[in-house]
Coordinates of C-alpha atoms in Angstrom, one line a residue:
X240 CA 94.9 78.2 74.1
X241 CA 91.1 78.0 74.3
X242 CA 88.8 79.7 71.8
X243 CA 85.5 78.6 73.5
X244 CA 84.7 82.2 74.4
X245 CA 85.9 83.5 71.1
X246 CA 84.0 83.6 67.8
X247 CA 85.6 83.5 64.3
X248 CA 84.6 86.5 62.2
X249 CA 86.7 85.8 59.1
X250 CA 88.7 82.9 57.8
X251 CA 90.9 82.3 54.8
X252 CA 93.8 80.1 53.7
X253 CA 97.4 81.1 53.2
X254 CA 101.0 80.0 53.5
X255 CA 102.4 81.2 56.8
X256 CA 105.9 82.5 57.3
X257 CA 107.9 83.9 60.2
X258 CA 111.0 86.0 60.1
X259 CA 114.2 84.1 60.9
X260 CA 115.2 85.2 64.5
X261 CA 118.8 84.5 63.8
X262 CA 119.3 86.5 60.6
X263 CA 116.3 88.8 60.9
X264 CA 116.2 88.8 57.1
X265 CA 115.0 85.5 55.8
X266 CA 111.5 83.9 55.9
X267 CA 110.9 80.5 57.5
X268 CA 107.9 78.7 56.2
X269 CA 105.6 77.2 58.9
X270 CA 104.7 74.2 56.7
X271 CA 104.6 72.8 53.2
X272 CA 100.8 73.5 52.8
X273 CA 98.5 76.4 53.2
X274 CA 96.9 76.8 56.7
X275 CA 93.6 78.3 57.8
X276 CA 94.2 81.9 59.2
X277 CA 91.2 83.4 61.1
X278 CA 90.2 86.6 62.9
X279 CA 88.7 85.8 66.4
X280 CA 86.8 88.2 68.7
X281 CA 87.0 87.7 72.4
X282 CA 83.8 89.3 73.8
X283 CA 84.9 88.8 77.4
X284 CA 88.1 90.9 77.0
X285 CA 86.9 92.8 73.9
X286 CA 90.0 92.0 71.9
X287 CA 90.7 90.7 68.4
X288 CA 93.3 88.1 67.6
X289 CA 94.7 86.5 64.4
X290 CA 95.1 82.7 65.0
X291 CA 96.4 79.9 62.8
X292 CA 96.6 76.3 64.0
X293 CA 99.1 73.9 62.4
X294 CA 98.8 70.4 63.7
X295 CA 98.6 70.5 67.5
X296 CA 100.3 74.0 68.0
X297 CA 99.4 77.6 67.3
X298 CA 101.5 78.9 64.4
X299 CA 100.0 82.4 64.7
X300 CA 98.6 83.9 68.0
X301 CA 98.7 87.6 67.4
X302 CA 96.5 90.2 69.2
X303 CA 95.5 93.0 66.9
X304 CA 96.3 96.5 68.3
X305 CA 95.7 99.9 66.9
X306 CA 99.4 100.4 66.3
X307 CA 99.8 97.4 64.0
X308 CA 100.1 97.8 60.2
X309 CA 99.5 95.2 57.6
X310 CA 101.8 95.8 54.6
X311 CA 101.3 94.4 51.1
X312 CA 104.8 93.6 49.8
X313 CA 103.6 92.1 46.5
X314 CA 100.4 91.1 44.8
X315 CA 100.0 87.9 46.8
X316 CA 102.1 88.5 50.0
X317 CA 101.6 90.6 53.1
X318 CA 103.2 91.0 56.5
X319 CA 102.8 92.6 59.9
X320 CA 105.0 92.9 63.0
X321 CA 104.0 91.7 66.5
X322 CA 106.1 93.2 69.2
X323 CA 104.5 91.0 71.9
X324 CA 105.5 87.8 70.0
X325 CA 108.8 89.5 69.0
X326 CA 108.4 88.4 65.4
X327 CA 107.2 89.4 62.0
X328 CA 104.5 87.3 60.3
X329 CA 104.1 86.9 56.6
X330 CA 101.2 85.4 54.6
X331 CA 101.3 84.2 51.0
X332 CA 97.9 84.0 49.3
X333 CA 96.8 82.2 46.2
X334 CA 95.4 85.4 44.6
X335 CA 95.5 89.1 45.0
X336 CA 91.8 89.0 45.8
X337 CA 92.4 86.9 49.0
X338 CA 95.2 89.3 50.0
X339 CA 92.9 92.3 49.6
X340 CA 90.2 90.7 51.6
X341 CA 92.6 89.9 54.4
X342 CA 94.1 93.4 54.4
X343 CA 90.6 95.1 54.5
X344 CA 89.6 92.9 57.4
X345 CA 92.8 93.8 59.2
X346 CA 91.9 97.5 58.9
X347 CA 88.4 96.9 60.2
X348 CA 89.7 94.8 63.1
X349 CA 92.4 97.4 63.9
X350 CA 89.8 100.2 63.9
X351 CA 87.5 98.1 66.2
X352 CA 90.4 97.5 68.5
X353 CA 91.1 101.3 68.6
X354 CA 87.5 102.0 69.5
X355 CA 87.5 99.3 72.1
X356 CA 90.6 100.8 73.7
X357 CA 89.1 104.3 73.7
X358 CA 85.9 103.0 75.4
X359 CA 88.0 101.1 77.9
X360 CA 90.0 104.2 78.8
X361 CA 86.8 106.3 79.0
X362 CA 85.4 103.8 81.4
X363 CA 82.5 103.0 79.1
X364 CA 80.8 99.6 78.9
X365 CA 82.9 97.0 77.2
X366 CA 80.8 96.0 74.2
X367 CA 81.6 94.9 70.7
X368 CA 82.3 97.8 68.4
X369 CA 79.5 98.4 66.0
X370 CA 81.5 98.0 62.8
X371 CA 79.3 95.4 61.2
X372 CA 81.7 92.6 61.7
X373 CA 79.7 89.4 61.1
X374 CA 80.9 85.9 61.5
X375 CA 81.4 84.5 58.0
X376 CA 83.8 82.1 56.3
X377 CA 85.7 82.7 53.1
X378 CA 86.0 79.6 51.0
X379 CA 89.5 78.1 51.2
X380 CA 91.6 79.3 48.3
X381 CA 93.8 76.9 46.2
X382 CA 97.2 76.0 47.6
X383 CA 100.1 78.1 46.5
X384 CA 103.7 77.0 46.1
X385 CA 105.3 75.7 49.3
X386 CA 108.7 76.8 48.3
X387 CA 108.3 80.2 49.9
X388 CA 106.8 83.6 49.3
X389 CA 108.3 83.7 45.8
X390 CA 109.1 87.2 44.7
X391 CA 107.8 88.9 47.8
X392 CA 110.2 91.4 49.2
X393 CA 110.6 92.2 52.8
X394 CA 109.7 95.8 53.6
X395 CA 109.6 97.7 56.8
X396 CA 106.5 97.4 58.9
X397 CA 105.4 99.4 61.9
X398 CA 105.8 97.6 65.2
X399 CA 102.6 96.9 67.1
X400 CA 101.9 98.1 70.6
X401 CA 105.5 98.9 71.3
X402 CA 106.1 99.9 74.9
X403 CA 108.9 102.4 74.0
X404 CA 111.1 103.9 71.3
X405 CA 113.8 101.4 72.0
X406 CA 111.6 98.4 71.0
X407 CA 110.4 100.3 67.9
X408 CA 113.9 101.1 66.8
X409 CA 114.9 97.5 67.3
X410 CA 112.1 96.3 65.1
X411 CA 112.8 98.9 62.5
X412 CA 116.4 97.8 62.4
X413 CA 115.4 94.2 62.2
X414 CA 113.3 94.9 59.1
X415 CA 115.8 97.3 57.5
X416 CA 118.7 94.8 57.8
X417 CA 117.1 92.5 55.2
X418 CA 119.0 92.7 51.9
X419 CA 116.7 93.2 49.0
X420 CA 119.2 91.6 46.7
X421 CA 119.4 88.4 48.7
X422 CA 115.6 88.2 49.0
X423 CA 115.4 88.6 45.2
X424 CA 118.0 85.9 44.7
X425 CA 116.1 83.6 47.1
X426 CA 112.9 84.3 45.1
X427 CA 114.7 83.5 41.9
X428 CA 116.1 80.4 43.4
X429 CA 112.7 79.2 44.5
X430 CA 111.2 80.1 41.1
X431 CA 114.0 78.2 39.3
X432 CA 113.6 75.2 41.6
X433 CA 109.8 75.2 41.0
X434 CA 110.4 75.4 37.2
X435 CA 112.9 72.6 37.4
X436 CA 110.4 70.4 39.3
X437 CA 107.8 71.2 36.7
X438 CA 110.2 70.4 33.8
X439 CA 111.2 67.2 35.5
X440 CA 107.6 66.2 35.9
X441 CA 106.9 67.1 32.2
X442 CA 109.9 65.1 31.1
X443 CA 108.8 62.0 33.1
X444 CA 105.3 62.3 31.6
X445 CA 106.8 62.7 28.1
X446 CA 109.0 59.6 28.6
X447 CA 106.0 57.6 29.8
X448 CA 104.0 58.8 26.8
X449 CA 106.8 58.0 24.4
X450 CA 107.1 54.5 25.9
X451 CA 103.4 54.0 25.5
X452 CA 103.6 55.2 21.9
X453 CA 106.4 52.8 21.2
X454 CA 104.3 50.0 22.5
X455 CA 101.4 51.1 20.3
X456 CA 103.8 51.4 17.4
X457 CA 105.1 47.8 17.9
X458 CA 101.5 46.6 18.2
X459 CA 100.6 48.4 15.0
X460 CA 103.6 47.0 13.2
X461 CA 102.7 43.4 14.3
X462 CA 99.1 44.0 13.2
X463 CA 100.3 45.3 9.8
X464 CA 102.7 42.3 9.4
X465 CA 99.8 40.0 10.2
X466 CA 97.6 41.7 7.6
X467 CA 100.4 41.5 5.0
X468 CA 100.7 37.7 5.6
X469 CA 96.9 37.3 5.4
X470 CA 96.8 39.2 2.1
X471 CA 99.7 37.0 0.8
X472 CA 97.8 33.9 1.8
X473 CA 94.7 35.0 0.1
X474 CA 96.6 35.9 -3.1
X475 CA 98.4 32.5 -3.0
X476 CA 95.0 30.8 -2.5
X477 CA 93.5 32.7 -5.4
X478 CA 96.5 31.7 -7.6
X479 CA 96.2 28.0 -6.7
X480 CA 92.5 27.9 -7.6
X481 CA 91.8 26.7 -11.2
X482 CA 91.0 29.6 -13.5
X483 CA 87.3 30.1 -13.8
X484 CA 85.7 29.1 -17.1
X485 CA 84.9 32.0 -19.4
X486 CA 81.3 32.9 -19.3
X487 CA 81.2 33.4 -23.1
X488 CA 83.3 30.5 -24.3
X489 CA 83.8 27.7 -21.7
X490 CA 80.5 27.4 -19.9
X491 CA 78.5 28.2 -22.9
X492 CA 80.2 25.6 -25.1
X493 CA 79.9 22.9 -22.4
X494 CA 76.2 23.6 -21.9
X495 CA 75.6 23.7 -25.6
X496 CA 77.4 20.4 -26.1
X497 CA 75.4 18.8 -23.3
X498 CA 72.1 20.2 -24.6
X499 CA 73.0 19.0 -28.1
X500 CA 73.9 15.6 -26.8
X501 CA 70.6 15.4 -24.9
X502 CA 68.6 16.4 -28.0
X503 CA 70.4 13.8 -30.0
X504 CA 69.6 11.1 -27.5
X505 CA 66.0 12.3 -27.4
X506 CA 65.8 12.0 -31.2
X507 CA 67.2 8.5 -31.0
X508 CA 64.7 7.5 -28.3
X509 CA 61.8 8.9 -30.4
X510 CA 63.2 7.0 -33.5
X511 CA 63.4 3.8 -31.6
X512 CA 60.0 4.2 -30.1
X513 CA 58.5 4.9 -33.5
X514 CA 60.3 1.9 -34.9
X515 CA 59.0 -0.2 -32.0
X516 CA 55.5 1.0 -32.3
X517 CA 55.2 1.0 -36.1
X518 CA 54.0 -1.9 -38.3
X519 CA 56.2 -4.8 -38.2
X520 CA 57.0 -6.5 -41.4
X521 CA 59.1 -9.2 -39.8
X522 CA 58.2 -9.4 -36.1
X523 CA 61.1 -10.7 -34.1
X524 CA 60.9 -11.0 -30.4
X525 CA 64.7 -10.8 -29.8
X526 CA 65.0 -7.7 -31.9
X527 CA 62.1 -6.1 -30.1
X528 CA 63.7 -6.8 -26.7
X529 CA 67.0 -5.4 -27.9
X530 CA 65.2 -2.3 -29.1
X531 CA 63.5 -1.8 -25.7
X532 CA 66.7 -2.3 -23.9
X533 CA 68.4 0.3 -26.0
X534 CA 65.5 2.7 -25.3
X535 CA 65.9 2.2 -21.6
X536 CA 69.7 2.6 -21.8
X537 CA 69.2 5.8 -23.7
X538 CA 66.7 7.1 -21.2
X539 CA 69.1 6.3 -18.3
X540 CA 71.9 8.0 -20.1
X541 CA 69.7 11.0 -20.8
X542 CA 68.8 11.2 -17.1
X543 CA 72.5 11.0 -16.1
X544 CA 73.4 13.7 -18.6
X545 CA 70.6 16.0 -17.1
X546 CA 72.0 15.4 -13.6
X547 CA 75.5 16.1 -14.8
X548 CA 74.3 19.3 -16.5
X549 CA 72.6 20.5 -13.2
X550 CA 75.7 19.6 -11.2
X551 CA 77.9 21.6 -13.6
X552 CA 75.6 24.6 -13.3
X553 CA 75.7 24.4 -9.5
X554 CA 79.5 24.1 -9.5
X555 CA 79.8 27.1 -11.7
X556 CA 77.6 29.2 -9.4
X557 CA 79.5 28.1 -6.3
X558 CA 82.8 28.9 -8.0
X559 CA 81.5 32.4 -8.9
X560 CA 80.3 33.0 -5.3
X561 CA 83.6 31.8 -3.8
X562 CA 85.5 34.1 -6.1
X563 CA 83.4 37.0 -5.1
X564 CA 83.8 36.3 -1.4
X565 CA 87.6 36.0 -1.9
X566 CA 87.6 39.4 -3.7
X567 CA 85.6 41.0 -1.0
X568 CA 87.9 39.6 1.8
X569 CA 91.0 40.8 -0.1
X570 CA 89.4 44.2 -0.5
X571 CA 88.6 44.5 3.2
X572 CA 92.1 43.3 4.2
X573 CA 93.6 45.9 1.8
X574 CA 91.4 48.7 3.4
X575 CA 92.4 47.7 6.9
X576 CA 96.0 47.6 5.9
X577 CA 95.7 51.1 4.5
X578 CA 94.2 52.3 7.8
X579 CA 96.9 50.7 9.9
X580 CA 99.6 52.2 7.7
X581 CA 98.0 55.7 8.0
X582 CA 97.9 55.3 11.8
X583 CA 101.5 54.2 11.8
X584 CA 102.4 57.3 9.8
X585 CA 100.6 59.6 12.2
X586 CA 102.2 57.9 15.2
X587 CA 105.7 58.2 13.6
X588 CA 105.1 61.9 13.0
X589 CA 103.9 62.4 16.7
X590 CA 107.1 60.7 17.9
X591 CA 109.2 62.9 15.7
X592 CA 107.5 66.0 17.0
X593 CA 107.9 64.8 20.6
X594 CA 111.6 64.1 20.0
X595 CA 112.1 67.6 18.5
X596 CA 110.3 69.3 21.4
X597 CA 112.1 67.4 24.2
X598 CA 115.2 69.3 25.3

């Protein structure tokens, strides 16, 4: 089939079906996916055709004649009979809007075919009917279910371009033999099958989400256990540290004692200096040297006591700073533990809701 001399005037996408030639009542899908269905105009022969290509073969090759009728059997399904192809074609669209557009274009093409036939019979020039048919493309619609036409019912359709009453009667009988009940049952079966597939997919997704939540729950539990151990270690470390000296009693008394001792030594130094520098009633070289030695010893002791005082003050400040850091770390660990416990509670509630919602 060559369409080099033909021009597409309208295109859409739909699921294509053909009537079962054996039973004359069931639809046979042409494929699992939607196909492009187009109206073509052959300017050489002045005819219009509906063509749909699936793979390497033509699924639909139907010449539109004035006797054809496109019937809407539901909001998204329509059909027409082609006596030349000895079959009935059905199209399932994604929306009612696409079905309406296809049906309107079918009426325009059928009217154009009628005018072309009348001009041909009158011996007029074979030209394209002036119906304003312009080549345009309709954007492909989303794919519909590949299980079948759904709840579309098979109604009677007028045969196209039938050569005689016998052919018309045969097509009418073929369409009337379809059992409406069986078609409804098939539609319900396809709907249930589609619902079952959706439920199975939702169940798989729920199971995957539950497994992921379980992993997150285990990770949260491990993190909470680690935080508990860290808090216990910090508490044990704080308990093992020597109790800090009271600011009012311990440090104050120690400092006062050291200051009093320094003052006492200073007084002794001053006394010894005054004794050494004063008038000597009985100068004695040995006694003078002993006195100077005592002064030096007292000065050395005083220096040591001052160093000890400064070291004690630094130790006290470091102990205070370490205690504050330990308190801050314990507080942060406790806050983080509270957050983890809250997240675990939310996760447990989510798992409970999921378990309740899963059939």
